[in-house]
C-alpha positions as MATLAB code, in Angstrom:
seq = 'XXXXXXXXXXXXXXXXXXXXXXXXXXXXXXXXXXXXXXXXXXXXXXXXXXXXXXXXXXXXXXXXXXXXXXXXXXXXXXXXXXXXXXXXXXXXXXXXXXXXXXXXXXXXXXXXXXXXXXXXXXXXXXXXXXXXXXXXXXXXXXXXXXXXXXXXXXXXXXXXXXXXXXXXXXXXXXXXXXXXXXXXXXXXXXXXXXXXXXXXXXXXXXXXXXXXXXXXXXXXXXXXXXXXXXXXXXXXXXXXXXXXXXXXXXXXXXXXXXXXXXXXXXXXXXXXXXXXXXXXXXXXXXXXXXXXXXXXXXXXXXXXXXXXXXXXXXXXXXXXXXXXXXXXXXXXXXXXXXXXXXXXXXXXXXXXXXXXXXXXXXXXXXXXXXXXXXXXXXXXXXXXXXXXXXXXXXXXXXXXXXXXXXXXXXXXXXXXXXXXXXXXXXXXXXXXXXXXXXXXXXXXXXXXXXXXXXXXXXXXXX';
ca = [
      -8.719   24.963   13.880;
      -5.626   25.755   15.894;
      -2.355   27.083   14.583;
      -0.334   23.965   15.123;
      -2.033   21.929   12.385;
      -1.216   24.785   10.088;
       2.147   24.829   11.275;
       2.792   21.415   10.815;
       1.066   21.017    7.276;
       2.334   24.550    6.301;
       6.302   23.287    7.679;
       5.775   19.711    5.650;
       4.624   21.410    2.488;
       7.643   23.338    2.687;
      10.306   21.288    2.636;
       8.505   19.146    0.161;
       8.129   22.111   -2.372;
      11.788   22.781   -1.325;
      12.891   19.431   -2.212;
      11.275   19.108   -5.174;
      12.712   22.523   -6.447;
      16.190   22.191   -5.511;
      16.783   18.783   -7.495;
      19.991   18.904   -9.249;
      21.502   16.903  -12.372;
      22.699   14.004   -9.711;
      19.002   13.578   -8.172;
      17.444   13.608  -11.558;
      17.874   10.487  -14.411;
      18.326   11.183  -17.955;
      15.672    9.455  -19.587;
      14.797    9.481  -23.402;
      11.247   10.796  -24.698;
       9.781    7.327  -25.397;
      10.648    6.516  -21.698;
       8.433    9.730  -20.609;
       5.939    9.046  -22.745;
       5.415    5.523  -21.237;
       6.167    6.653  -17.794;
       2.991    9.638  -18.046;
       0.670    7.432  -18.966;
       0.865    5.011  -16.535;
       0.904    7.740  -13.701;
      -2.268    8.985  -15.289;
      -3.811    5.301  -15.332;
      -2.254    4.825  -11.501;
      -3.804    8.411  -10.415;
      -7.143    7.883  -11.570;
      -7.236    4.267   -9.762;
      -5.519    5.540   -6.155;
      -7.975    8.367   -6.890;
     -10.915    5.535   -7.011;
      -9.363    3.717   -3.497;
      -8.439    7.313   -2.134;
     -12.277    8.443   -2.183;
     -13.360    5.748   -0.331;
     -11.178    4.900    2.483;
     -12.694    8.262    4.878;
     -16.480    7.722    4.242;
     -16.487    3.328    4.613;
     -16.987    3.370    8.534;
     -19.659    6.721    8.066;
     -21.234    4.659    5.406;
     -22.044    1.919    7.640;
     -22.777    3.785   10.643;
     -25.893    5.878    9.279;
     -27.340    2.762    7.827;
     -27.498    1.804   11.482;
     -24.836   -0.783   11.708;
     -23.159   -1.277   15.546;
     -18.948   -1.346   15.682;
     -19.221   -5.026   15.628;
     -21.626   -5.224   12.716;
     -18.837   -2.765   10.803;
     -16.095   -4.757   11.945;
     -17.253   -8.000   10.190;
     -17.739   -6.282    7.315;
     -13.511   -4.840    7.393;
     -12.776   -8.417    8.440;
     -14.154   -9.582    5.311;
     -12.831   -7.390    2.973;
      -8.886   -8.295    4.463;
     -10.243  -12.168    4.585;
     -11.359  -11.910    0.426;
      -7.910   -9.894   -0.281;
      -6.251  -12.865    1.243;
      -8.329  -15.966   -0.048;
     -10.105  -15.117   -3.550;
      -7.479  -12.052   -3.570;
      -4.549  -14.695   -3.762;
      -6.138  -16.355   -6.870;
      -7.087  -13.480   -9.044;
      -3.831  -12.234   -8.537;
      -1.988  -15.610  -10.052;
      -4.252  -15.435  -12.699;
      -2.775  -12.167  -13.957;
       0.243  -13.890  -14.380;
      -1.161  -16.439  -16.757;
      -4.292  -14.621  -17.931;
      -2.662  -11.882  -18.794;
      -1.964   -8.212  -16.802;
      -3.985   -5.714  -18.396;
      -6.904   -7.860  -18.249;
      -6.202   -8.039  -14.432;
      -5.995   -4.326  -14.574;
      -9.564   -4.306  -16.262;
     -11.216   -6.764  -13.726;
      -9.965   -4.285  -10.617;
     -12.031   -1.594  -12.175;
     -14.837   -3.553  -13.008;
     -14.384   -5.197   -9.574;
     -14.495   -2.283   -7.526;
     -17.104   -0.388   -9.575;
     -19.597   -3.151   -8.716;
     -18.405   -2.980   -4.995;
     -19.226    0.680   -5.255;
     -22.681    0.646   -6.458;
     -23.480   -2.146   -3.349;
     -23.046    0.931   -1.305;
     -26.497    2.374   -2.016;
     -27.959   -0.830   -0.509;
     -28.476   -0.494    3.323;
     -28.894   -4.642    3.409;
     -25.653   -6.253    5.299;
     -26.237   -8.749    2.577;
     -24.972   -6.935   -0.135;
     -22.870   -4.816    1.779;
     -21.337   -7.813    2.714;
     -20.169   -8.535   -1.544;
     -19.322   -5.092   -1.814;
     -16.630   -5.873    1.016;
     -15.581   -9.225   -0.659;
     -15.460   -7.075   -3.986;
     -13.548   -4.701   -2.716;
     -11.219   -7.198   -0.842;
     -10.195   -9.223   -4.250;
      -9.792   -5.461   -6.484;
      -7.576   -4.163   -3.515;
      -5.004   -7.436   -3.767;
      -5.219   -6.434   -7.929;
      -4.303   -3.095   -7.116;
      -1.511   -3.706   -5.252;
       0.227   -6.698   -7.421;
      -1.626   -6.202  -11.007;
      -0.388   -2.900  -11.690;
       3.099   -2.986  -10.953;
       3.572   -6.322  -12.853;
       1.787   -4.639  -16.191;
       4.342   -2.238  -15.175;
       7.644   -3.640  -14.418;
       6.816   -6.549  -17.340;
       6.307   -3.722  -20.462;
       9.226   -1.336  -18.589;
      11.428   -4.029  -20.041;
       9.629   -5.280  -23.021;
      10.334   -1.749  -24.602;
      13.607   -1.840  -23.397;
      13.915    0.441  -20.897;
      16.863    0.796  -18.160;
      16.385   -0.801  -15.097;
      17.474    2.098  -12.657;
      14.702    4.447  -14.766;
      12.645    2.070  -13.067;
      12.541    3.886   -9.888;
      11.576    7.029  -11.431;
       8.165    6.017  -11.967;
       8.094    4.025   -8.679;
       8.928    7.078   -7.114;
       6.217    9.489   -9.424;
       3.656    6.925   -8.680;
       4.027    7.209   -5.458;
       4.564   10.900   -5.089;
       1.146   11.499   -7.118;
      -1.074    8.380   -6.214;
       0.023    7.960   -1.979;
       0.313   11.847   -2.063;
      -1.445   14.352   -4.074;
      -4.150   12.672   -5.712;
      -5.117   11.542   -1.420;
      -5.109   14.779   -0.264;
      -7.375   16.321   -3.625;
      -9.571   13.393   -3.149;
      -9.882   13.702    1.024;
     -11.307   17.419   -0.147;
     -12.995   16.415   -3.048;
     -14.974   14.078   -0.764;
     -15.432   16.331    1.746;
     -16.856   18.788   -0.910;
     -19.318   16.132   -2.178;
     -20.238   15.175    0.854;
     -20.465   18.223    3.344;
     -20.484   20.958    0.674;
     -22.703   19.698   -2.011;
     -24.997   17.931    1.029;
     -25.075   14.908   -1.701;
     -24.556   12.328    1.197;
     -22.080    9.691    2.241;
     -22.803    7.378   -1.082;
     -21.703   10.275   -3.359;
     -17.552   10.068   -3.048;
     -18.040    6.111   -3.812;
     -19.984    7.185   -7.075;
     -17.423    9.831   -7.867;
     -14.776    7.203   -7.161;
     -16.440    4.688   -9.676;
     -16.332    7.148  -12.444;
     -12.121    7.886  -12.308;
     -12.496    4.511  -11.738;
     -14.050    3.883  -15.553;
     -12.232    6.882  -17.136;
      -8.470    4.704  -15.888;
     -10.220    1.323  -17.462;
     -10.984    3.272  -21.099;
      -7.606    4.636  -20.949;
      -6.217    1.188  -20.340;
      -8.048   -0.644  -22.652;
      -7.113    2.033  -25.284;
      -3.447    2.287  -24.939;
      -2.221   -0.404  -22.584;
      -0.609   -3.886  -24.465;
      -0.626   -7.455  -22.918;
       1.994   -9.002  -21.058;
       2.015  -12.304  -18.993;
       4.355  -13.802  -16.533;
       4.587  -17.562  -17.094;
       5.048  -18.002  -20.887;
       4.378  -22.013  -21.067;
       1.170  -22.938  -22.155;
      -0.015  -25.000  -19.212;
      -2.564  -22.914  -17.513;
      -2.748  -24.777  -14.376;
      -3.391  -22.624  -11.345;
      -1.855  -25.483   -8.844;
       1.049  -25.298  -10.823;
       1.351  -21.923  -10.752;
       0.961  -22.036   -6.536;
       3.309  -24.708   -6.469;
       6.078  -22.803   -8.093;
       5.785  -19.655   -6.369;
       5.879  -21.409   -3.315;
       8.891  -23.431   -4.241;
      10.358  -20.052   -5.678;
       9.973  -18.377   -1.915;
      11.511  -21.413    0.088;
      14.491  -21.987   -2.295;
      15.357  -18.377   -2.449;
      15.997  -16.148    0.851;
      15.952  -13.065   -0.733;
      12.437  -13.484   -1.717;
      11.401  -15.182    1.795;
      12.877  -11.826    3.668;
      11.156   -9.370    1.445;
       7.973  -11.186    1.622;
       8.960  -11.266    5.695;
      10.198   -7.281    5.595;
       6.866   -6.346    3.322;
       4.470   -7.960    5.812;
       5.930   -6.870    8.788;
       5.733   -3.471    7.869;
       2.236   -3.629    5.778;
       0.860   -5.129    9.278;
       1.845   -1.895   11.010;
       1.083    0.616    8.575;
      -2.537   -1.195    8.609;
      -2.896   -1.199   12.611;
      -1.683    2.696   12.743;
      -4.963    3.448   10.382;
      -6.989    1.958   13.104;
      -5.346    3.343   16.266;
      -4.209    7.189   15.494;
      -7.317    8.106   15.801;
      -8.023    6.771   19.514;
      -4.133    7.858   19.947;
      -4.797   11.722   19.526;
      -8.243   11.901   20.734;
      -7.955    9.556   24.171;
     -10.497   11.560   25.716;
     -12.811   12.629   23.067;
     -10.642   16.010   22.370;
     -12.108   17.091   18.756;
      -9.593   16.652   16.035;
      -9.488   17.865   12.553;
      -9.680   14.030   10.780;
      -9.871   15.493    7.084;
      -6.778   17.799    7.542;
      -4.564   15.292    9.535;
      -5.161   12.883    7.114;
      -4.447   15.641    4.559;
      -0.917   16.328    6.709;
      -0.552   12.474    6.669;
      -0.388   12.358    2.852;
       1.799   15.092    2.875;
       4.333   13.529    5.061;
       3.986   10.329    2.804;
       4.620   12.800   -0.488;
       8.227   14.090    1.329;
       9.254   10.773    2.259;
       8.695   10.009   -1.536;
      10.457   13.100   -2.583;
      13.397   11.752   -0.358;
      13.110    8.405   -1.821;
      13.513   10.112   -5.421;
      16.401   11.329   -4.753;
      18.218    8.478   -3.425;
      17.218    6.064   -5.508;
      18.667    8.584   -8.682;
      22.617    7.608   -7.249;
      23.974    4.505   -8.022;
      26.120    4.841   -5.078;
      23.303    4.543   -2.584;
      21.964    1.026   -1.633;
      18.256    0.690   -1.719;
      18.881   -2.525    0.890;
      21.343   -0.017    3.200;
      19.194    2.742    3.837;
      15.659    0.997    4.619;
      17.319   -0.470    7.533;
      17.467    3.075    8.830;
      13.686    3.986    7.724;
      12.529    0.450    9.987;
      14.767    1.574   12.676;
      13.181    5.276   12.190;
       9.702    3.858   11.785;
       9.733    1.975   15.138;
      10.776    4.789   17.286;
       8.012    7.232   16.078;
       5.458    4.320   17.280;
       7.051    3.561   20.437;
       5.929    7.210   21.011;
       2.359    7.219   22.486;
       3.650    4.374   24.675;
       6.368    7.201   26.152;
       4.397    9.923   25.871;
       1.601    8.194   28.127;
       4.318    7.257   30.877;
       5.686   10.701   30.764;
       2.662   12.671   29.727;
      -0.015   10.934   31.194;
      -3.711   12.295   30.130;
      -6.365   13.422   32.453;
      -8.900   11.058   32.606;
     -11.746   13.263   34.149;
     -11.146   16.039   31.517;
     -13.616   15.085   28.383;
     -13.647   16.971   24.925;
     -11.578   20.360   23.841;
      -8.466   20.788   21.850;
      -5.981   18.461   21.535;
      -3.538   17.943   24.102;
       0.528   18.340   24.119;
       0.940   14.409   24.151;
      -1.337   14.622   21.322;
       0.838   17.135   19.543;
       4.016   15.145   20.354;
       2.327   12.061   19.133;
       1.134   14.174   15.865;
       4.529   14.610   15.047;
       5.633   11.617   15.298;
       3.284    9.648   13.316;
       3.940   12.149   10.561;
       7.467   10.783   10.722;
       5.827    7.654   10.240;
       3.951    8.464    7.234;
       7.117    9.893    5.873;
       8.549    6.587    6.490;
       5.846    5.179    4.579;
       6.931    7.480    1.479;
       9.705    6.069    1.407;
       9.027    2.965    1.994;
       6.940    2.405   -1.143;
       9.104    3.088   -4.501;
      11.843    1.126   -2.171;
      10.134   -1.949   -2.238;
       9.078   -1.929   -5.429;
      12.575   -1.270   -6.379;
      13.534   -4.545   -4.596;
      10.426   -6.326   -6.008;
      12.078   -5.659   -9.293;
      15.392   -6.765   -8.513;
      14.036  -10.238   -6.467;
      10.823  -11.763   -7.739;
      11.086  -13.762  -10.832;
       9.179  -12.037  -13.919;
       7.667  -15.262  -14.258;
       5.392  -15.433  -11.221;
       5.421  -11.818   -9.757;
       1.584  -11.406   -9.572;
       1.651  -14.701   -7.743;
       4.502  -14.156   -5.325;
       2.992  -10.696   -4.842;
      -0.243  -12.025   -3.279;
       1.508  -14.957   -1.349;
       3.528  -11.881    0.147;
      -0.343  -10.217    1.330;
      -1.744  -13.719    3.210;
       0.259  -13.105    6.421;
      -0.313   -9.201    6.110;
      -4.203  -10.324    6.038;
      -4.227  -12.748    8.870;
      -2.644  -10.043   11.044;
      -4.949   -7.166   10.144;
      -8.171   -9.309   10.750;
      -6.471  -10.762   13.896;
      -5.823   -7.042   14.873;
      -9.825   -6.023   13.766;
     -10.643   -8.885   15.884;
      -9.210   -7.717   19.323;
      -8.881   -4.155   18.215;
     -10.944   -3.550   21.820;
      -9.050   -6.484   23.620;
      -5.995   -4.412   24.324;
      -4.614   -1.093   25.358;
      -3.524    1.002   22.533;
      -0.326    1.404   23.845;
       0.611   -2.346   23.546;
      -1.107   -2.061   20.306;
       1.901    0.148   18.954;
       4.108   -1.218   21.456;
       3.911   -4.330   18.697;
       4.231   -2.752   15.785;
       7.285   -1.454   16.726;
       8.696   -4.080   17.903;
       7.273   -5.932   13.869;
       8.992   -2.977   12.785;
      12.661   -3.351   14.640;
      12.294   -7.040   13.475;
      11.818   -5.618    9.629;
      14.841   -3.523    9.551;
      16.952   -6.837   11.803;
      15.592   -8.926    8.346;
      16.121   -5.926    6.013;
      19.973   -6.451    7.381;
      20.446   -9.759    6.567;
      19.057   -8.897    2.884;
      21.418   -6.325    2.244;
      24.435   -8.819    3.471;
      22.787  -11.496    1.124;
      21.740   -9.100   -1.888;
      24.541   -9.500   -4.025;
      24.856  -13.557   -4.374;
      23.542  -14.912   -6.930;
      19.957  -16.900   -7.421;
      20.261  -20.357   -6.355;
      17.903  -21.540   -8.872;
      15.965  -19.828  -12.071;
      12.571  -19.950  -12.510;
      12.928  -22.515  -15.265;
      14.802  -24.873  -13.095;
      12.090  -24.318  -10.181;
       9.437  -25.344  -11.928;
      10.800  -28.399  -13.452;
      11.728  -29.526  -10.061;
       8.315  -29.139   -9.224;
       6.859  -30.888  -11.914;
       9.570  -33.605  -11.241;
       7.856  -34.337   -7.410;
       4.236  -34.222   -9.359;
       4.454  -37.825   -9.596;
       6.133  -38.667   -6.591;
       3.360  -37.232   -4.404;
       0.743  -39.384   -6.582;
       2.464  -42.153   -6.413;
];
């Protein structure tokens, strides 16, 4: 492996350890015991199911591939795992809100334990379910959890702004540390051990059941809609009526889409990006170097969301402005550094190092990206519905990345990330406008939205 991976992961890990040593009294919040408490469990519960996703991700396409499926074949399958996040996905995830969280929280695990065991079927068939499994647990994981969380932070009466301390933990440990251990855990099952590419998707099904007993042991119920009507529609109806009446909620959904969309297509295309001509790439420690970019951009995040003087909505509109120059990068660095088309395999080249670089800014964007929106989530979507508006936020995200998986060969890379940043530049343009508008007031509660709802009920009958 050459020196400059080292270099880079050696420089990122660093600064990180740096960071996270240096912290003074004004980066840190005082927080009681009972707070801590609270806040180490849920990390541990949040580890163990990143740790269950984490596992997965590197070994789905090798998976498919030595049970003898083509790049089409494979694609279908990703296609329907986004299109079940964004139908059956949308669903499940309103039902938290009325059925309850931690029973959400229960049905990812049991979801995506069952969509790990279809792995040691070579039939498309079931394959197929695993992918429509995993598609509905992955919309859970990213809306279930935080509501449990953000619902009981305030139950027990916890400050708001020691909020972002665990948004920022979680994301330190679960996007961070716990994806690196589990890149080279998986690489230990699998190349080490010589237990084959269906052993890191066992592995991941067992954290996977440790984090449900520990839920089911020491998590309580909350819900988001107290009334007692249980009526899904309803429910639809209101978050809907909830995003068009309010424009804060309409630009985060906006802001969180645009940016999900890119983070999503840069999964697919770094790859291709640094290897144009076949060069051989380290995959395991790049990703590894990824993570570690995402845990410094986390670390960063920490600290500025521990000053009450710093505005979460002011400095994202620098991270999407950051963000979209580090992918307008292998667009320049093709014009400039143009690759040899006749030379096939060996090291990586200098464009590929440039690029390198920059998507690890990227990543480190994505750190702090994370805790920040859930910050905002907090501050913007209405207790009442947040599982619900949470998912409505994932259908455009969804329809992009399958539109994206769909014509993944149709275009050159380059416009590929020529698009997401220009989604990106768009994000921060919207993130603007939030921070001008971020200090009015609601126009409406949720109370008052739903009644008006249930007001035009019988109008539309009629």
């Amino acid at each position: 492996m050459e020196i400059f991976y080292y270099m880079v992961f050696g420089g990122l890990a660093a600064v990180v350890a740096a960071l996270e040593l240096s912290k003074s009294n004004k980066d840190r919040v005082n927080t009681s015991s009972a707070f801590n408490s609270f806040k180490n469990n849920y990390l541990l519960v949040y580890s163990l199911m990143m740790a269950g996703d984490w596992l997965q991700g590197p070994y789905v396409y090798y998976l498919y591939s030595t049970y003898g499926f083509g790049k089409g074949e494979i694609g279908q399958l990703f296609i329907a795992g986004f299109g079940s996040s964004m139908l059956f996905g949308t669903i499940v995830g309103s039902l938290a809100d009325k059925q309850g969280r931690k029973r959400a929280c229960v049905t990812y695990c049991i979801t995506y334990i069952l969509s790990c065991i279809t792995k040691h079927s070579p039939q498309y068939k079931i394959l197929m379910v695993g992918r429509i499994l995993g598609g509905i647990a992955t919309s859970l994981l990213f809306s279930a959890f935080e509501s449990w969380l953000v619902a009981e932070h305030f139950k027990r009466g916890f400050e708001q702004q020691w909020l972002s301390v665990t948004f920022s933990k979680a994301i330190f440990l679960g996007n961070g540390l716990v994806a690196i251990v589990a890149g080279l855990f998986g690489n230990f099952l699998v190349d080490s051990m010589n237990l084959g590419p269906v052993s890191p998707f066992d592995a991941a099904a067992i954290f996977l059941a440790i984090g449900m007993a520990v839920i089911l042991s020491s998590w309580s119920e909350n819900y988001g809609d107290p009334s007692e009507s249980k009526d899904l529609l309803t429910q639809f109806k209101g978050a809907a009526v909830a995003i068009a009446s309010d424009e804060k909620i309409a630009l985060l959904g906006a802001i969180q889409s645009l940016f999900e969309g890119s983070m999503y297509t840069f999964v697919f295309l770094w790859t291709p990006a640094l290897s144009p001509n076949d060069e051989e790439i380290p995959h395991g420690f790049i990703f590894a170097t990824f993570m570690l970019a995402s845990m410094l951009g986390s670390s960063i995040a920490s600290r500025l969301l521990a000053r009450n003087t710093v505005k979460v909505e002011s400095y994202m509109q620098i991270v999407f402005v950051i963000s979209s120059a580090s992918l307008m990068l292998p667009i320049l660095t093709n014009f400039l550094v143009p690759a040899d088309p006749k030379k096939k395999g060996g090291s990586i080249s200098f464009a590929g190092c440039l690029q390198l670089l920059g998507f690890c800014t990227f990543e480190g964007c994505v750190g702090l990206f994370w805790p920040s929106i859930m910050k905002m989530r907090s501050q913007y979507i209405p207790e009442e519905a947040r599982s619900t508006i949470m998912n409505f936020f994932r259908i455009p995200l969804n329809i992009f990345v399958c539109i994206v998986l769909y014509n993944v060969n149709a275009f050159p890379i380059t416009v590929m990330f020529g698009m997401c940043s220009i989604f990106l530049f768009v994000a921060s343009i919207l993130q603007r406008r939030l921070a001008a508008i971020g200090e009015k007031p609601k126009t409406e509660d949720w109370a008052m939205m739903k009644e008006r709802t249930s007001e035009a009920e019988p109008l539309n009958d009629a």
